[in-house]
Amino acid sequence: NAGVTQTPKFRVLKTGQSMTLLCAQDMNHEYMYWYRQDPGMGLRLIHYSVGEGTTAKGEVPDGYNVSRLKKQNFLLGLESAAPSQTSVYFCASSYGDHYEQYFGPGTRLTVT
Amino acid sequence: QQPVQSPQAVILREGEDAVINCSSSKALYSVHWYRQKHGEAPVFLMILLKGGEQKGHDKISASFNEKKQQSSLYLTASQLSYSGTYFCGTSDGSSNTGKLIFGQGTTLQVKP
């Protein structure tokens, strides 16, 4: 039982490049989330999903897209990376509303 | 709408007690508490729900004052392992999506 996994762990991009972050969970959770964490800002929700085939915008969705084609996977895409997207990205999943969220180990992204 | 945590940072000696507060300007249905060690993912501590239900850690206690829209996390007889950054995440219960808005975090350092 791996819990929540994220790939890659680290990535360096140049401005304008694109990439996809993969989140996978093996707990059969319906809800999945993508957060970014910047110093002094806490965790900010980018996009979330309440089930396979559904996605919705969070607090800071601009510049990101997501897809949830399979229940266990939640992908976060950056179409044209900007230095402002330099951050640590965490994926999380939960069983449902008002249940604990389980976080993945994070991806450290640097955009130069 | 981000909840406000206080204090921002606290330094303790082993065995001392600490209280971390989380205040919201909105009515709350639930408050979640997480701890994050440096370079790691946030880890769930507990959930407090409107009406008094609590789920979580058996060695950490917390309170939730619905009228004041505040929650407090009580760390008693602190241990070195309690060091880290504590985040509260709040939900108003209106969306049935599990979405949380996180505070900016409180850094706790426990010294021998």
mmCIF file of C-alpha atoms in Angstrom:
data_model
loop_
_atom_site.group_PDB
_atom_site.id
_atom_site.type_symbol
_atom_site.label_atom_id
_atom_site.label_comp_id
_atom_site.label_asym_id
_atom_site.label_seq_id
_atom_site.Cartn_x
_atom_site.Cartn_y
_atom_site.Cartn_z
ATOM 1 C CA ASN A 1 0.000 0.000 0.000
ATOM 2 C CA ALA A 2 1.984 2.968 -1.326
ATOM 3 C CA GLY A 3 -0.583 5.659 -0.414
ATOM 4 C CA VAL A 4 -0.131 8.750 -2.590
ATOM 5 C CA THR A 5 2.820 8.901 -4.964
ATOM 6 C CA GLN A 6 4.015 11.748 -7.157
ATOM 7 C CA THR A 7 6.359 11.829 -10.123
ATOM 8 C CA PRO A 8 8.774 13.405 -10.706
ATOM 9 C CA LYS A 9 10.294 14.481 -7.373
ATOM 10 C CA PHE A 10 12.296 17.331 -8.882
ATOM 11 C CA ARG A 11 12.148 19.181 -12.171
ATOM 12 C CA VAL A 12 13.797 22.218 -13.704
ATOM 13 C CA LEU A 13 12.056 23.898 -16.627
ATOM 14 C CA LYS A 14 12.865 26.870 -18.798
ATOM 15 C CA THR A 15 10.273 29.586 -19.252
ATOM 16 C CA GLY A 16 7.726 28.538 -21.849
ATOM 17 C CA GLN A 17 8.315 24.793 -21.562
ATOM 18 C CA SER A 18 5.494 22.435 -20.662
ATOM 19 C CA MET A 19 5.290 19.474 -18.335
ATOM 20 C CA THR A 20 2.885 17.128 -16.572
ATOM 21 C CA LEU A 21 2.996 16.077 -12.937
ATOM 22 C CA LEU A 22 1.492 12.692 -12.119
ATOM 23 C CA CYS A 23 -0.271 11.816 -8.885
ATOM 24 C CA ALA A 24 -1.398 8.282 -8.128
ATOM 25 C CA GLN A 25 -3.258 6.870 -5.112
ATOM 26 C CA ASP A 26 -4.050 3.275 -4.242
ATOM 27 C CA MET A 27 -6.617 3.890 -1.503
ATOM 28 C CA ASN A 28 -9.662 4.037 -3.798
ATOM 29 C CA HIS A 29 -10.313 7.647 -2.761
ATOM 30 C CA GLU A 30 -12.887 9.647 -4.664
ATOM 31 C CA TYR A 31 -11.478 13.106 -3.953
ATOM 32 C CA MET A 32 -8.092 14.339 -5.156
ATOM 33 C CA TYR A 33 -6.384 17.720 -4.913
ATOM 34 C CA TRP A 34 -3.396 19.634 -6.249
ATOM 35 C CA TYR A 35 -1.768 22.273 -4.019
ATOM 36 C CA ARG A 36 1.202 24.532 -4.370
ATOM 37 C CA GLN A 37 3.275 25.583 -1.380
ATOM 38 C CA ASP A 38 5.331 28.750 -1.320
ATOM 39 C CA PRO A 39 7.282 30.108 1.683
ATOM 40 C CA GLY A 40 4.993 31.886 4.135
ATOM 41 C CA MET A 41 1.888 31.182 2.047
ATOM 42 C CA GLY A 42 0.724 27.847 3.356
ATOM 43 C CA LEU A 43 -0.918 25.409 0.946
ATOM 44 C CA ARG A 44 -3.021 26.866 -1.850
ATOM 45 C CA LEU A 45 -5.465 24.755 -3.824
ATOM 46 C CA ILE A 46 -4.896 24.752 -7.591
ATOM 47 C CA HIS A 47 -7.505 22.266 -8.871
ATOM 48 C CA TYR A 48 -9.447 19.398 -7.404
ATOM 49 C CA SER A 49 -11.576 16.439 -8.419
ATOM 50 C CA VAL A 50 -14.483 14.751 -6.675
ATOM 51 C CA GLY A 51 -14.488 11.698 -8.906
ATOM 52 C CA GLU A 52 -13.271 10.109 -12.107
ATOM 53 C CA GLY A 53 -13.902 12.384 -15.076
ATOM 54 C CA THR A 54 -14.592 15.492 -12.955
ATOM 55 C CA THR A 55 -12.332 18.457 -12.225
ATOM 56 C CA ALA A 56 -12.846 21.933 -10.795
ATOM 57 C CA LYS A 57 -10.850 25.083 -10.141
ATOM 58 C CA GLY A 58 -9.414 25.927 -6.760
ATOM 59 C CA GLU A 59 -7.976 29.175 -5.417
ATOM 60 C CA VAL A 60 -5.072 29.590 -7.864
ATOM 61 C CA PRO A 61 -5.916 27.736 -11.121
ATOM 62 C CA ASP A 62 -4.435 30.137 -13.695
ATOM 63 C CA GLY A 63 -1.667 28.608 -15.806
ATOM 64 C CA TYR A 64 -2.547 25.023 -14.858
ATOM 65 C CA ASN A 65 -4.783 22.312 -16.279
ATOM 66 C CA VAL A 66 -5.765 18.947 -14.826
ATOM 67 C CA SER A 67 -7.269 15.666 -15.886
ATOM 68 C CA ARG A 68 -8.699 12.682 -14.033
ATOM 69 C CA LEU A 69 -9.282 9.983 -16.596
ATOM 70 C CA LYS A 70 -8.822 7.178 -14.070
ATOM 71 C CA LYS A 71 -9.971 7.228 -10.461
ATOM 72 C CA GLN A 72 -6.493 6.528 -9.116
ATOM 73 C CA ASN A 73 -4.641 9.186 -11.155
ATOM 74 C CA PHE A 74 -4.762 12.980 -11.151
ATOM 75 C CA LEU A 75 -2.533 14.842 -13.605
ATOM 76 C CA LEU A 76 -1.441 18.466 -13.333
ATOM 77 C CA GLY A 77 -0.223 20.180 -16.479
ATOM 78 C CA LEU A 78 1.697 23.374 -17.072
ATOM 79 C CA GLU A 79 1.318 24.422 -20.703
ATOM 80 C CA SER A 80 3.811 27.307 -20.704
ATOM 81 C CA ALA A 81 5.840 27.481 -17.519
ATOM 82 C CA ALA A 82 6.608 30.836 -15.901
ATOM 83 C CA PRO A 83 9.089 31.671 -13.106
ATOM 84 C CA SER A 84 6.087 32.470 -10.855
ATOM 85 C CA GLN A 85 5.229 28.757 -10.988
ATOM 86 C CA THR A 86 8.424 27.857 -9.155
ATOM 87 C CA SER A 87 7.066 26.080 -6.102
ATOM 88 C CA VAL A 88 6.609 22.778 -4.320
ATOM 89 C CA TYR A 89 3.542 20.925 -5.588
ATOM 90 C CA PHE A 90 1.634 18.497 -3.407
ATOM 91 C CA CYS A 91 -1.081 16.103 -4.409
ATOM 92 C CA ALA A 92 -3.567 14.818 -1.841
ATOM 93 C CA SER A 93 -6.507 12.448 -1.742
ATOM 94 C CA SER A 94 -9.352 11.783 0.651
ATOM 95 C CA TYR A 95 -12.222 9.359 1.112
ATOM 96 C CA GLY A 96 -14.817 12.127 1.106
ATOM 97 C CA ASP A 97 -15.974 15.375 2.578
ATOM 98 C CA HIS A 98 -14.676 15.998 6.131
ATOM 99 C CA TYR A 99 -12.198 13.138 6.036
ATOM 100 C CA GLU A 100 -8.443 13.512 6.376
ATOM 101 C CA GLN A 101 -6.379 14.283 3.322
ATOM 102 C CA TYR A 102 -3.386 12.082 2.549
ATOM 103 C CA PHE A 103 -0.525 13.951 0.921
ATOM 104 C CA GLY A 104 2.056 12.763 -1.557
ATOM 105 C CA PRO A 105 5.785 13.494 -1.044
ATOM 106 C CA GLY A 106 5.755 16.571 -3.273
ATOM 107 C CA THR A 107 7.421 17.752 -6.481
ATOM 108 C CA ARG A 108 9.919 20.592 -6.344
ATOM 109 C CA LEU A 109 9.642 22.578 -9.577
ATOM 110 C CA THR A 110 12.008 25.353 -10.591
ATOM 111 C CA VAL A 111 11.299 27.504 -13.641
ATOM 112 C CA THR A 112 14.229 29.569 -14.888
ATOM 113 C CA GLN B 1 -10.638 34.266 3.449
ATOM 114 C CA GLN B 2 -7.471 32.480 4.466
ATOM 115 C CA PRO B 3 -7.637 31.599 8.165
ATOM 116 C CA VAL B 4 -5.140 33.385 10.352
ATOM 117 C CA GLN B 5 -2.851 31.356 12.579
ATOM 118 C CA SER B 6 -1.107 32.625 15.678
ATOM 119 C CA PRO B 7 1.585 32.695 16.751
ATOM 120 C CA GLN B 8 3.660 32.579 13.565
ATOM 121 C CA ALA B 9 6.487 30.830 15.371
ATOM 122 C CA VAL B 10 7.200 29.437 18.805
ATOM 123 C CA ILE B 11 10.254 27.924 20.477
ATOM 124 C CA LEU B 12 9.840 25.533 23.391
ATOM 125 C CA ARG B 13 11.946 23.368 25.654
ATOM 126 C CA GLU B 14 11.056 19.693 25.882
ATOM 127 C CA GLY B 15 8.197 19.170 28.299
ATOM 128 C CA GLU B 16 6.694 22.642 27.860
ATOM 129 C CA ASP B 17 3.219 23.296 26.503
ATOM 130 C CA ALA B 18 2.085 25.290 23.492
ATOM 131 C CA VAL B 19 -1.201 26.496 22.001
ATOM 132 C CA ILE B 20 -1.645 27.265 18.314
ATOM 133 C CA ASN B 21 -4.696 29.223 17.241
ATOM 134 C CA CYS B 22 -6.615 29.365 13.967
ATOM 135 C CA SER B 23 -9.203 32.083 13.312
ATOM 136 C CA SER B 24 -11.538 32.510 10.376
ATOM 137 C CA SER B 25 -13.666 35.414 9.192
ATOM 138 C CA LYS B 26 -16.249 32.941 7.863
ATOM 139 C CA ALA B 27 -18.569 30.504 9.610
ATOM 140 C CA LEU B 28 -16.910 27.111 9.785
ATOM 141 C CA TYR B 29 -18.155 23.540 9.580
ATOM 142 C CA SER B 30 -14.847 21.808 10.142
ATOM 143 C CA VAL B 31 -11.245 22.520 11.026
ATOM 144 C CA HIS B 32 -8.386 20.191 10.082
ATOM 145 C CA TRP B 33 -4.915 20.237 11.619
ATOM 146 C CA TYR B 34 -1.763 18.987 9.873
ATOM 147 C CA ARG B 35 1.920 18.923 10.793
ATOM 148 C CA GLN B 36 4.705 19.214 8.247
ATOM 149 C CA LYS B 37 8.360 18.496 8.929
ATOM 150 C CA HIS B 38 10.982 20.213 6.829
ATOM 151 C CA GLY B 39 11.173 18.743 3.340
ATOM 152 C CA GLU B 40 8.293 16.353 3.937
ATOM 153 C CA ALA B 41 4.586 16.162 3.194
ATOM 154 C CA PRO B 42 1.935 17.429 5.610
ATOM 155 C CA VAL B 43 0.598 14.719 7.907
ATOM 156 C CA PHE B 44 -2.917 14.629 9.313
ATOM 157 C CA LEU B 45 -3.376 15.276 13.040
ATOM 158 C CA MET B 46 -7.075 15.772 13.627
ATOM 159 C CA ILE B 47 -10.427 17.024 12.390
ATOM 160 C CA LEU B 48 -12.933 18.941 14.458
ATOM 161 C CA LEU B 49 -16.481 19.130 13.199
ATOM 162 C CA LYS B 50 -19.352 21.445 13.988
ATOM 163 C CA GLY B 51 -21.380 19.798 16.694
ATOM 164 C CA GLY B 52 -18.387 18.522 18.622
ATOM 165 C CA GLU B 53 -17.204 15.436 16.777
ATOM 166 C CA GLN B 54 -13.445 14.940 16.643
ATOM 167 C CA LYS B 55 -11.329 12.475 14.736
ATOM 168 C CA GLY B 56 -7.617 12.023 15.024
ATOM 169 C CA HIS B 57 -4.485 11.896 17.081
ATOM 170 C CA ASP B 58 -4.839 10.499 20.580
ATOM 171 C CA LYS B 59 -1.917 12.465 22.049
ATOM 172 C CA ILE B 60 -2.904 15.890 20.759
ATOM 173 C CA SER B 61 -6.003 17.780 21.775
ATOM 174 C CA ALA B 62 -7.851 20.620 20.148
ATOM 175 C CA SER B 63 -10.937 22.745 20.543
ATOM 176 C CA PHE B 64 -13.369 24.277 18.094
ATOM 177 C CA ASN B 65 -15.447 27.306 19.036
ATOM 178 C CA GLU B 66 -18.067 27.561 16.304
ATOM 179 C CA LYS B 67 -19.439 30.903 17.459
ATOM 180 C CA LYS B 68 -16.020 32.541 17.523
ATOM 181 C CA GLN B 69 -14.984 30.747 14.314
ATOM 182 C CA GLN B 70 -11.780 29.659 16.013
ATOM 183 C CA SER B 71 -9.883 26.494 16.726
ATOM 184 C CA SER B 72 -6.937 25.879 19.012
ATOM 185 C CA LEU B 73 -4.416 23.040 19.000
ATOM 186 C CA TYR B 74 -2.947 22.090 22.375
ATOM 187 C CA LEU B 75 0.496 20.496 22.498
ATOM 188 C CA THR B 76 1.248 19.378 26.031
ATOM 189 C CA ALA B 77 4.513 18.026 27.429
ATOM 190 C CA SER B 78 6.128 18.685 24.069
ATOM 191 C CA GLN B 79 8.660 16.257 22.621
ATOM 192 C CA LEU B 80 11.449 16.866 20.114
ATOM 193 C CA SER B 81 9.321 15.045 17.529
ATOM 194 C CA TYR B 82 6.661 17.777 17.776
ATOM 195 C CA SER B 83 8.924 20.193 15.895
ATOM 196 C CA GLY B 84 7.600 21.253 12.520
ATOM 197 C CA THR B 85 5.113 23.583 10.897
ATOM 198 C CA TYR B 86 1.461 23.275 11.872
ATOM 199 C CA PHE B 87 -1.309 24.167 9.465
ATOM 200 C CA CYS B 88 -5.010 24.531 10.013
ATOM 201 C CA GLY B 89 -7.351 23.943 7.103
ATOM 202 C CA THR B 90 -10.926 25.153 7.221
ATOM 203 C CA SER B 91 -14.163 24.263 5.484
ATOM 204 C CA ASP B 92 -17.521 26.028 5.618
ATOM 205 C CA GLY B 93 -19.244 22.778 4.660
ATOM 206 C CA SER B 94 -21.145 24.306 1.762
ATOM 207 C CA SER B 95 -19.606 22.528 -1.210
ATOM 208 C CA ASN B 96 -19.368 18.795 -0.389
ATOM 209 C CA THR B 97 -16.005 18.703 -2.124
ATOM 210 C CA GLY B 98 -13.628 18.316 0.797
ATOM 211 C CA LYS B 99 -11.952 21.605 -0.186
ATOM 212 C CA LEU B 100 -9.896 23.227 2.537
ATOM 213 C CA ILE B 101 -8.429 26.703 2.880
ATOM 214 C CA PHE B 102 -5.167 26.521 4.780
ATOM 215 C CA GLY B 103 -3.641 29.048 7.123
ATOM 216 C CA GLN B 104 -0.113 30.326 6.626
ATOM 217 C CA GLY B 105 1.321 27.946 9.208
ATOM 218 C CA THR B 106 2.895 28.096 12.674
ATOM 219 C CA THR B 107 6.478 26.946 13.050
ATOM 220 C CA LEU B 108 7.190 25.083 16.277
ATOM 221 C CA GLN B 109 10.718 24.300 17.412
ATOM 222 C CA VAL B 110 11.250 22.090 20.442
ATOM 223 C CA LYS B 111 14.718 22.196 21.964
ATOM 224 C CA PRO B 112 16.279 19.667 24.347
#
